[in-house]
Coordinates of C-alpha atoms in Angstrom, one line a residue:
Chain A
X1285 CA 10.7 25.0 35.1
X1286 CA 13.9 24.6 33.2
X1287 CA 13.5 25.0 29.4
X1288 CA 16.2 22.4 28.8
X1289 CA 13.5 19.9 28.6
X1290 CA 12.9 21.2 25.1
X1291 CA 16.3 20.2 23.7
X1292 CA 16.1 16.9 25.7
X1293 CA 12.6 16.2 24.4
X1294 CA 13.4 17.0 20.9
X1295 CA 16.4 14.7 20.9
X1296 CA 14.5 11.8 22.5
X1297 CA 11.6 12.6 20.1
X1298 CA 13.8 12.3 17.0
X1299 CA 14.7 8.8 17.9
X1300 CA 11.1 8.0 18.7
X1301 CA 9.9 9.6 15.5
X1302 CA 12.4 7.8 13.2
X1303 CA 11.2 4.4 14.7
X1304 CA 7.6 5.4 14.5
X1305 CA 7.9 6.0 10.7
X1306 CA 8.5 2.3 10.3
X1307 CA 5.6 1.4 12.7
X1308 CA 3.2 3.7 10.9
X1309 CA 4.2 2.5 7.4
X1310 CA 4.1 -1.2 8.3
X1311 CA 0.6 -0.7 10.0
X1312 CA -0.7 1.4 6.9
X1313 CA 0.4 -1.3 4.4
X1314 CA 0.2 -4.6 6.1
X1315 CA -2.7 -3.7 8.6
X1316 CA -1.2 -5.1 11.7
X1317 CA 0.8 -3.7 14.7
X1318 CA 4.3 -5.0 14.5
X1319 CA 5.6 -5.4 18.1
X1320 CA 9.0 -6.6 16.7
X1321 CA 9.8 -3.3 15.3
X1322 CA 11.5 -2.1 18.4
X1323 CA 14.1 -5.0 18.0
X1324 CA 15.1 -3.5 14.7
X1325 CA 16.3 -0.4 16.6
X1326 CA 18.4 -2.6 18.8
X1327 CA 19.7 -4.7 15.9
X1328 CA 20.6 -1.6 13.9
X1329 CA 22.7 -0.3 16.9
X1330 CA 24.5 -3.6 17.5
X1331 CA 25.1 -4.2 13.7
X1332 CA 26.7 -0.7 13.5
X1333 CA 28.7 -1.6 16.6
X1334 CA 29.9 -4.8 15.1
X1335 CA 31.0 -2.9 12.1
X1336 CA 32.9 -0.3 14.1
X1337 CA 34.4 -3.1 16.3
X1338 CA 35.5 -5.1 13.2
X1339 CA 37.4 -2.3 11.7
X1340 CA 40.4 -1.2 13.9
X1341 CA 40.5 2.4 12.5
X1342 CA 38.3 5.3 11.7
X1343 CA 37.0 6.2 15.1
X1344 CA 39.2 9.1 15.8
X1345 CA 36.8 11.9 16.5
X1346 CA 36.0 14.3 13.7
X1347 CA 35.9 18.0 14.7
X1348 CA 33.6 18.6 17.6
X1349 CA 31.9 15.3 17.5
X1350 CA 32.7 12.2 19.6
X1351 CA 33.1 9.7 16.7
X1352 CA 35.1 9.1 13.6
X1353 CA 34.1 8.6 9.9
X1354 CA 33.6 4.9 10.5
X1355 CA 30.4 5.5 12.4
X1356 CA 28.6 7.0 9.4
X1357 CA 29.8 4.1 7.3
X1358 CA 28.7 1.6 10.0
X1359 CA 25.3 3.3 10.3
X1360 CA 24.8 3.0 6.5
X1361 CA 25.8 -0.7 6.6
X1362 CA 23.6 -1.2 9.6
X1363 CA 20.7 0.4 7.9
X1364 CA 21.0 -1.9 4.8
X1365 CA 21.6 -5.0 7.0
X1366 CA 18.6 -4.2 9.3
X1367 CA 16.4 -3.6 6.2
X1368 CA 17.5 -7.0 5.0
X1369 CA 16.8 -8.5 8.4
X1370 CA 13.3 -7.0 8.3
X1371 CA 12.6 -8.6 4.9
X1372 CA 13.8 -11.9 6.2
X1373 CA 11.6 -11.8 9.1
X1374 CA 8.7 -11.0 6.8
X1375 CA 9.7 -13.9 4.4
X1376 CA 10.1 -16.3 7.3
X1377 CA 7.1 -15.4 9.3
X1378 CA 4.5 -12.9 8.2
X1379 CA 4.5 -13.7 4.5
X1380 CA 3.2 -17.3 5.3
X1381 CA 0.5 -16.0 7.5
X1382 CA -0.6 -13.5 4.7
X1383 CA -0.7 -16.3 2.2
X1384 CA -3.0 -18.3 4.5
X1385 CA -5.2 -15.1 5.1
X1386 CA -4.5 -15.4 8.9
X1387 CA -6.3 -13.1 11.2
X1388 CA -4.6 -9.9 12.2
X1389 CA -4.4 -11.1 16.0
X1390 CA -2.2 -14.0 14.7
X1391 CA 0.1 -11.6 13.0
X1392 CA 0.3 -9.5 16.1
X1393 CA 1.0 -12.5 18.4
X1394 CA 3.7 -13.7 15.8
X1395 CA 5.3 -10.4 16.1
X1396 CA 5.6 -10.8 19.9
X1397 CA 7.3 -14.1 19.2
X1398 CA 9.6 -12.5 16.6
X1399 CA 10.5 -9.8 19.1
X1400 CA 11.4 -12.2 21.9
X1401 CA 13.5 -14.3 19.5
X1402 CA 15.3 -11.3 18.1
X1403 CA 16.0 -9.8 21.6
X1404 CA 17.3 -13.1 23.0
X1405 CA 19.6 -13.7 20.0
X1406 CA 21.1 -10.2 20.7
X1407 CA 21.6 -11.0 24.3
X1408 CA 23.1 -14.4 23.5
X1409 CA 25.7 -12.9 21.1
X1410 CA 26.4 -9.5 22.6
X1411 CA 25.4 -10.2 26.4
X1412 CA 23.1 -7.7 28.2
X1413 CA 25.9 -5.6 29.3
X1414 CA 25.6 -2.0 28.0
X1415 CA 28.1 -1.0 25.4
X1416 CA 29.2 2.3 23.7
X1417 CA 30.2 3.5 20.2
X1418 CA 32.6 5.8 21.9
X1419 CA 33.7 6.9 25.4
X1420 CA 34.8 10.3 24.4
X1421 CA 33.4 12.9 26.6
X1422 CA 31.5 15.8 25.1
X1423 CA 30.7 19.3 26.8
X1424 CA 27.3 20.6 26.0
X1425 CA 27.4 24.0 24.2
X1426 CA 25.1 26.9 25.3
X1427 CA 22.4 27.5 22.7
X1428 CA 20.9 30.6 24.3
X1429 CA 17.9 31.0 26.6
X1430 CA 19.5 28.6 29.1
X1431 CA 19.5 25.7 26.7
X1432 CA 22.5 23.4 26.1
X1433 CA 23.1 20.5 23.6
X1434 CA 26.2 18.5 22.7
X1435 CA 27.5 18.7 19.0
X1436 CA 26.4 14.9 18.6
X1437 CA 22.9 15.8 19.8
X1438 CA 22.6 18.8 17.3
X1439 CA 24.0 16.6 14.5
X1440 CA 21.4 14.0 15.3
X1441 CA 18.6 16.5 15.1
X1442 CA 20.0 17.6 11.7
X1443 CA 20.2 13.9 10.5
X1444 CA 16.6 13.2 11.6
X1445 CA 15.4 16.3 9.7
X1446 CA 17.2 15.2 6.5
X1447 CA 15.9 11.5 6.9
X1448 CA 12.2 12.7 7.4
X1449 CA 12.3 15.1 4.4
X1450 CA 13.9 12.3 2.3
X1451 CA 11.2 9.8 3.4
X1452 CA 8.5 12.4 2.7
X1453 CA 9.9 13.1 -0.8
X1454 CA 10.1 9.3 -1.5
X1455 CA 6.5 8.9 -0.7
X1456 CA 5.2 12.0 -2.6
X1457 CA 7.6 12.3 -5.6
X1458 CA 8.7 8.9 -6.7
X1459 CA 7.0 5.9 -8.3
X1460 CA 7.6 3.6 -5.4
X1461 CA 6.1 6.2 -3.0
X1462 CA 3.0 6.5 -5.1
X1463 CA 2.8 2.7 -5.2
X1464 CA 3.3 2.6 -1.3
X1465 CA 0.4 5.1 -0.8
X1466 CA -1.8 3.2 -3.4
X1467 CA -1.3 -0.1 -1.6
X1468 CA -2.1 1.5 1.7
X1469 CA -5.3 2.8 0.5
X1470 CA -6.5 -0.2 -1.6
X1471 CA -4.2 -3.2 -2.2
X1472 CA -6.7 -5.0 -4.5
X1473 CA -7.1 -1.8 -6.8
X1474 CA -3.3 -1.3 -6.6
X1475 CA -2.8 -4.8 -8.0
X1476 CA -5.3 -4.0 -10.9
X1477 CA -3.3 -0.8 -11.5
X1478 CA -0.2 -3.1 -12.2
X1479 CA 1.4 -2.6 -8.8
X1480 CA 3.5 -5.5 -7.7
X1481 CA 2.2 -5.5 -4.0
X1482 CA 4.8 -8.0 -2.8
X1483 CA 7.6 -5.7 -4.1
X1484 CA 5.9 -2.8 -2.3
X1485 CA 5.7 -4.8 1.0
X1486 CA 9.5 -5.7 0.8
X1487 CA 10.2 -2.0 0.3
X1488 CA 8.3 -1.1 3.3
X1489 CA 10.0 -3.6 5.4
X1490 CA 13.3 -2.5 4.2
X1491 CA 12.7 1.1 4.7
X1492 CA 11.2 0.7 8.2
X1493 CA 14.1 -1.5 9.2
X1494 CA 16.7 1.1 7.8
X1495 CA 15.1 3.9 9.7
X1496 CA 14.8 1.9 12.9
X1497 CA 18.6 1.3 12.6
X1498 CA 19.2 5.0 12.2
X1499 CA 17.2 5.5 15.5
X1500 CA 19.3 2.7 17.0
X1501 CA 22.6 4.2 15.9
X1502 CA 21.4 7.6 17.4
X1503 CA 20.3 6.0 20.7
X1504 CA 23.6 4.1 20.9
X1505 CA 25.6 7.3 20.3
X1506 CA 23.6 9.5 22.7
X1507 CA 22.8 7.1 25.4
X1508 CA 24.0 3.3 25.3
X1509 CA 23.5 0.2 23.5
X1510 CA 21.6 -2.6 25.3
X1511 CA 19.4 -5.5 24.0
X1512 CA 16.4 -4.0 25.6
X1513 CA 16.9 -0.5 24.0
X1514 CA 14.3 -1.2 21.3
X1515 CA 11.8 -2.9 23.5
X1516 CA 11.9 -0.1 26.0
X1517 CA 11.0 2.4 23.1
X1518 CA 8.0 0.3 21.9
X1519 CA 5.3 2.1 23.8
X1520 CA 6.6 5.6 22.8
X1521 CA 6.8 4.4 19.3
X1522 CA 3.2 3.3 19.0
X1523 CA 2.1 6.3 21.0
X1524 CA 4.0 8.5 18.4
X1525 CA 2.5 6.6 15.4
X1526 CA -1.0 6.8 16.7
X1527 CA -0.7 10.4 17.9
X1528 CA 0.5 11.4 14.5
X1529 CA -2.0 9.5 12.6
X1530 CA -1.4 6.0 11.2
X1531 CA 0.0 6.0 7.8
X1532 CA 1.3 9.6 8.0
X1533 CA 5.1 10.0 7.9
X1534 CA 5.0 13.7 9.0
X1535 CA 2.5 12.7 11.6
X1536 CA 4.9 9.9 13.0
X1537 CA 7.8 12.5 13.4
X1538 CA 5.5 15.1 14.8
X1539 CA 4.0 12.4 17.2
X1540 CA 7.6 11.3 18.1
X1541 CA 8.7 14.9 19.0
X1542 CA 5.6 15.4 21.0
X1543 CA 6.0 12.2 22.9
X1544 CA 9.7 13.1 23.6
X1545 CA 8.8 16.5 24.8
X1546 CA 6.1 15.2 27.1
X1547 CA 8.5 12.5 28.5
X1548 CA 11.3 15.3 29.1
X1549 CA 8.7 17.5 30.8
X1550 CA 7.5 14.6 33.0
X1551 CA 11.1 13.8 34.0
X1552 CA 11.6 17.5 35.1
X1553 CA 8.2 17.9 36.8
X1554 CA 7.1 14.7 38.3
X1555 CA 10.3 12.6 38.2
X1556 CA 12.2 10.2 36.0
X1557 CA 10.4 7.1 37.3
X1558 CA 7.2 8.4 35.5
X1559 CA 8.8 8.8 32.1
X1560 CA 7.7 5.4 30.8
X1561 CA 4.1 6.2 31.8
X1562 CA 3.9 9.2 29.6
X1563 CA 3.7 7.2 26.4
X1564 CA 1.0 5.1 27.8
X1565 CA -1.1 8.3 29.1
X1566 CA -0.7 9.9 25.6
X1567 CA -1.7 6.7 23.8
X1568 CA -4.8 6.4 26.0
X1569 CA -5.8 10.1 25.7
X1570 CA -5.4 10.1 21.8
X1571 CA -7.4 6.9 21.4
X1572 CA -10.1 8.5 23.5
X1573 CA -10.2 11.9 22.1
X1574 CA -8.9 11.8 18.6
X1575 CA -8.4 8.2 17.4
X1576 CA -7.4 9.2 13.9
X1577 CA -4.4 11.1 15.3
X1578 CA -3.3 14.7 14.5
X1579 CA -2.5 14.3 10.8
X1580 CA -4.6 11.0 10.1
X1581 CA -7.9 10.9 8.4
X1582 CA -11.0 9.7 10.3
X1583 CA -12.4 6.4 9.1
X1584 CA -15.5 6.8 7.0
Chain B
X186 CA -2.1 -12.0 -40.1
X187 CA -0.4 -12.6 -36.7
X188 CA -1.9 -15.0 -34.1
X189 CA -2.8 -12.2 -31.9
X190 CA -4.8 -10.5 -34.9
X191 CA -6.5 -13.8 -35.7
X192 CA -7.4 -14.8 -32.2
X193 CA -10.4 -13.4 -30.3
X194 CA -9.6 -10.6 -28.0
X195 CA -10.7 -12.7 -25.0
X196 CA -11.6 -16.2 -25.0
X197 CA -12.8 -18.4 -22.1
X198 CA -13.1 -22.2 -22.0
X199 CA -15.0 -24.2 -19.6
X200 CA -14.4 -21.7 -16.8
X201 CA -15.2 -22.8 -13.2
X202 CA -14.4 -20.2 -10.6
X203 CA -15.4 -19.2 -7.1
X204 CA -14.1 -18.2 -3.7
X205 CA -14.2 -21.8 -2.4
X206 CA -13.2 -24.9 -4.6
X207 CA -16.2 -26.9 -3.5
X208 CA -18.6 -23.9 -4.1
X209 CA -18.1 -22.8 -7.6
X210 CA -20.1 -19.6 -8.6
X211 CA -19.1 -19.7 -12.3
X212 CA -20.0 -23.1 -13.5
X213 CA -18.4 -23.9 -16.8
X214 CA -18.5 -20.8 -18.9
X215 CA -17.4 -20.8 -22.6
X216 CA -17.2 -17.4 -24.3
X217 CA -15.3 -15.9 -27.2
X218 CA -15.2 -12.1 -27.6
X219 CA -14.0 -10.7 -30.9
X220 CA -11.5 -8.0 -31.2
X221 CA -13.1 -4.5 -31.1
X222 CA -16.5 -5.9 -29.8
X223 CA -18.5 -4.3 -27.1
X224 CA -20.1 -7.0 -25.0
X225 CA -22.7 -6.4 -22.3
X226 CA -22.9 -9.1 -19.6
X227 CA -26.2 -9.1 -18.1
X228 CA -28.2 -11.3 -15.7
X229 CA -30.1 -11.2 -12.4
X230 CA -28.5 -10.6 -9.0
X231 CA -26.4 -13.6 -7.9
X232 CA -26.1 -14.9 -11.6
X233 CA -22.2 -14.8 -11.2
X234 CA -21.5 -11.9 -13.5
X235 CA -19.1 -10.1 -11.2
X236 CA -17.4 -13.2 -10.2
X237 CA -17.0 -14.3 -13.8
X238 CA -15.1 -11.0 -14.7
X239 CA -13.2 -11.0 -11.5
X240 CA -11.9 -14.5 -12.2
X241 CA -10.7 -13.3 -15.7
X242 CA -9.1 -10.3 -13.9
X243 CA -7.1 -12.5 -11.4
X244 CA -9.1 -11.5 -8.3
X245 CA -11.2 -14.8 -7.9
X246 CA -9.6 -18.3 -8.0
X247 CA -10.1 -20.3 -11.2
X248 CA -10.7 -24.0 -10.4
X249 CA -10.9 -25.3 -13.9
X250 CA -10.8 -24.1 -17.5
X251 CA -8.7 -21.7 -19.5
X252 CA -8.6 -18.0 -20.4
X253 CA -6.7 -16.6 -23.4
X254 CA -6.1 -12.9 -24.2
X255 CA -5.4 -12.3 -27.9
X256 CA -4.3 -16.0 -28.2
X257 CA -2.1 -15.8 -25.1
X258 CA -2.9 -18.0 -22.1
X259 CA -3.5 -15.9 -19.0
X260 CA -5.2 -18.5 -16.8
X261 CA -4.3 -17.8 -13.2
X262 CA -2.0 -14.9 -13.9
X263 CA -1.5 -12.5 -11.1
X264 CA -3.7 -9.3 -11.3
X265 CA -0.7 -6.9 -11.7
X266 CA 0.7 -9.1 -14.6
X267 CA -2.7 -9.2 -16.4
X268 CA -2.5 -5.5 -16.7
X269 CA 1.0 -5.6 -18.4
X270 CA -0.5 -8.4 -20.7
X271 CA -3.3 -6.0 -21.9
X272 CA -6.3 -6.7 -19.7
X273 CA -7.6 -3.7 -17.8
X274 CA -10.3 -4.2 -15.1
X275 CA -12.5 -1.4 -13.5
X276 CA -14.2 -2.5 -10.3
X277 CA -17.7 -1.4 -9.4
X278 CA -16.7 0.5 -6.3
X279 CA -13.5 2.1 -5.0
X280 CA -12.0 2.2 -8.5
X281 CA -9.7 5.2 -8.0
X282 CA -7.3 6.1 -5.3
X283 CA -9.0 8.7 -3.4
X284 CA -5.9 10.0 -1.5
X285 CA -3.9 10.4 -4.6
X286 CA -4.4 13.3 -7.0
X287 CA -5.8 12.9 -10.6
X288 CA -2.3 13.1 -11.9
X289 CA -0.9 10.6 -9.4
X290 CA -3.6 8.1 -10.2
X291 CA -2.7 8.4 -13.9
X292 CA 1.2 8.2 -13.2
X293 CA 0.7 5.2 -11.0
X294 CA -0.9 3.3 -13.8
X295 CA 1.5 4.6 -16.3
X296 CA 4.2 2.6 -14.4
X297 CA 3.4 -0.5 -16.4
X298 CA 4.2 1.3 -19.6
X299 CA 7.8 1.7 -21.1
X300 CA 9.4 4.9 -19.5
X301 CA 9.4 6.7 -22.9
X302 CA 5.7 6.4 -23.4
X303 CA 4.3 7.3 -20.1
X304 CA 4.0 11.2 -20.5
X305 CA 2.6 10.6 -23.9
X306 CA -0.1 8.3 -22.6
X307 CA -1.0 10.5 -19.7
X308 CA -1.4 13.5 -22.1
X309 CA -3.6 11.3 -24.4
X310 CA -5.9 10.5 -21.4
X311 CA -6.2 14.3 -20.7
X312 CA -7.0 14.9 -24.3
X313 CA -9.7 12.3 -24.0
X314 CA -11.1 13.5 -20.7
X315 CA -10.6 17.3 -20.6
X316 CA -12.6 17.4 -17.4
X317 CA -9.7 15.7 -15.8
X318 CA -7.0 17.9 -17.5
X319 CA -8.6 20.9 -15.9
X320 CA -7.7 19.8 -12.3
X321 CA -4.6 17.4 -12.3
X322 CA -3.6 18.2 -8.7
X323 CA -7.1 17.6 -7.3
X324 CA -7.3 14.7 -4.8
X325 CA -9.5 12.0 -6.7
X326 CA -11.5 11.7 -3.5
X327 CA -12.9 15.2 -4.1
X328 CA -14.3 14.3 -7.6
X329 CA -18.0 13.8 -8.4
X330 CA -19.3 10.3 -9.2
X331 CA -19.2 10.8 -12.9
X332 CA -15.7 12.3 -12.7
X333 CA -14.5 9.4 -10.7
X334 CA -15.9 6.9 -13.2
X335 CA -14.0 9.0 -15.9
X336 CA -10.8 8.7 -14.0
X337 CA -11.3 5.1 -13.5
X338 CA -11.8 4.6 -17.3
X339 CA -8.8 6.7 -18.0
X340 CA -6.7 4.7 -15.7
X341 CA -7.8 1.5 -17.4
X342 CA -7.4 2.9 -20.8
X343 CA -4.0 4.5 -20.2
X344 CA -2.1 1.2 -20.5
X345 CA -3.3 0.7 -24.0
X346 CA -5.2 -2.5 -23.1
X347 CA -6.5 -5.2 -25.5
X348 CA -9.6 -5.5 -23.4
X349 CA -11.3 -3.3 -20.7
X350 CA -13.7 -5.0 -18.3
X351 CA -15.9 -2.7 -16.4
X352 CA -18.0 -4.0 -13.4
X353 CA -21.2 -1.9 -13.2
X354 CA -19.8 1.5 -13.9
X355 CA -23.3 3.0 -13.7
X356 CA -23.8 1.9 -10.0
X357 CA -24.7 4.8 -7.8
X358 CA -24.8 7.4 -10.8
X359 CA -27.7 9.6 -11.8
X360 CA -29.4 8.8 -15.2
X361 CA -27.7 11.9 -16.7
X362 CA -24.2 10.7 -15.6
X363 CA -25.0 7.1 -16.6
X364 CA -25.6 8.5 -20.1
X365 CA -22.2 10.3 -20.0
X366 CA -20.3 7.4 -18.8
X367 CA -21.8 5.1 -21.5
X368 CA -21.1 7.7 -24.1
X369 CA -17.5 7.8 -23.0
X370 CA -17.4 4.0 -23.3
X371 CA -18.8 4.1 -26.8
X372 CA -16.0 6.6 -27.8
X373 CA -13.3 4.4 -26.2
X374 CA -14.7 1.3 -28.1
X375 CA -14.6 3.4 -31.4
X376 CA -10.9 3.7 -30.8
X377 CA -10.6 -0.1 -31.3
X378 CA -10.6 -1.2 -27.7
X379 CA -12.6 -4.3 -26.8
X380 CA -15.1 -3.6 -24.0
X381 CA -16.8 -6.1 -21.6
X382 CA -19.4 -4.3 -19.6
X383 CA -21.1 -6.0 -16.6
X384 CA -24.3 -4.2 -16.0
X385 CA -27.6 -4.2 -14.0
X386 CA -28.9 -1.2 -15.9
X387 CA -30.0 -3.5 -18.9
X388 CA -31.5 -0.9 -21.2
X389 CA -28.6 1.5 -21.0
X390 CA -26.0 -1.3 -21.6
X391 CA -27.9 -2.7 -24.6
X392 CA -28.1 0.8 -25.9
X393 CA -24.2 0.9 -26.3
X394 CA -23.2 -2.7 -26.6
X395 CA -23.1 -4.7 -29.8
X396 CA -23.2 -8.2 -28.2
X397 CA -25.1 -9.3 -25.1
X398 CA -24.6 -12.3 -22.9
X399 CA -26.9 -13.2 -20.1
X400 CA -25.8 -15.2 -17.2
X401 CA -28.0 -17.1 -14.8
X402 CA -26.7 -19.3 -12.0
X403 CA -23.1 -19.2 -13.2
X404 CA -23.9 -20.2 -16.7
X405 CA -24.6 -18.3 -20.0
X406 CA -28.2 -18.7 -20.9
X407 CA -28.2 -16.3 -23.9
X408 CA -25.8 -14.8 -26.3
X409 CA -26.4 -12.7 -29.3
X410 CA -26.7 -9.2 -30.8
X411 CA -27.5 -6.5 -28.2
X412 CA -29.8 -4.8 -30.7
X413 CA -33.5 -5.7 -30.1
X414 CA -32.8 -7.7 -27.0
X415 CA -34.3 -5.1 -24.7
X416 CA -37.7 -5.7 -26.5
X417 CA -37.3 -9.4 -26.5
X418 CA -40.0 -11.0 -24.3
X419 CA -37.5 -13.8 -23.4
X420 CA -35.3 -11.3 -21.5
X421 CA -37.7 -11.0 -18.7
X422 CA -37.9 -14.8 -18.5
X423 CA -34.1 -15.1 -18.3
X424 CA -34.0 -12.5 -15.5
X425 CA -36.7 -14.2 -13.7
X426 CA -34.9 -17.6 -13.9
X427 CA -36.9 -19.3 -16.5
X428 CA -33.9 -19.7 -18.8
X429 CA -34.7 -23.2 -19.6
X430 CA -37.6 -21.9 -21.5
X431 CA -35.5 -19.3 -23.3
X432 CA -32.7 -21.8 -24.2
X433 CA -29.3 -21.2 -25.2
X434 CA -29.6 -18.9 -28.3
X435 CA -26.0 -18.5 -29.3

């Protein structure tokens, strides 16, 4: 067995983990599985691409990386815009269902509809042809122990670590983080404690959308940009969120890394065609053996 | 004397409330609670006590009537805005955030205070409840029933409310802890805070309250001084539903 699957798995797992944070936060606070979350990943990548394409400079590679300084700027812009898109979708669709006290299944089905509409809109505007941020070639560097990674891949691992620490600090050390945890535990009591629950919900959508955009830019940089890129990640995203424990940010990233590693191992041992099945198998096993996930708390 | 000082702490006029508009549970209640009063709201199961206070706290829809807090209209105001207006509500169960530490519970509620006052108010709560001060980083879910009730009261008191409403704070507590909780409420009331207490534990509630209101079938059937009511033979009749015989004694 080649140990390279560890690097490949960690990189894929970083993207899955970032997306899974949004899934887990949305589920913990709004109590429904948002199947449109994968589309925020694709929209994030395309919005960053649009910014890069609109500015005819700034993509000359910096040092060992394959991209110029415009990509980080475009990624920040895409994160803000995707956060805004997530708030808009909530305002147009889910908020009205919440006001009417609609059943969870209606919210889930609505999220399927939103997913389809968002993906179709991307295909309509950008076509389904794969596109790239850059066509610069990168040589993978030896890391020791037979492992290799490109500078872009190592940078993305570092960026993921920084984003996860930042989100963890936001949740544990700031007022809005405390409010998010409070709403997640008991929305009625949170209102009685003076928390503006609607503001918290907007923050969760924005944060989830922004992190999904980050995952999208990473996927676009390391693989390619396609309208189905987010939809294809949907099962691994949910597998990671459930494996880590719904509501747990460290759990989501840990779950993402484990799913990524399992996928990479499957590619090496049983073949790439089984990769997509790995997320499903993990999801089923976790639900059967430890439904609360690794870092989640059992329902009482 | 300002309007706020001259007005009752909490006034309710012809309040009709319930989860469904055509099925009111509170059926036209008028009540005026003076500033600094300690009111016990009593009544049999299903009398509408909890629905009445939840409607005031913005958790149950109000279909008719008006509520004012120190002279300010608050009818239908969202729950999170009522806290800022000076009305704190402590629910019967799940009245603390179990996954947050004691300190985080207090900091969360302090968010409605001006930034410069938050630390001072949290410190004041720790002075008032030394049991909580001894373990600020303990998750609230690990506290005993009495300590939880203390934290819930501290959370409510922290925002310097005009009125605190508590929905059955003795539920599920041992008689010793009930005594401690009610002693704490008496101390809080002595600070000048108006307290409205919904209780099933009639004798304990009448032991600390100054005024009593008895509800039956969504209406007030008795109001008057708490003292002596426990021995009043009409109290049993009110609880058994013979309030027509007891009559309105306000």
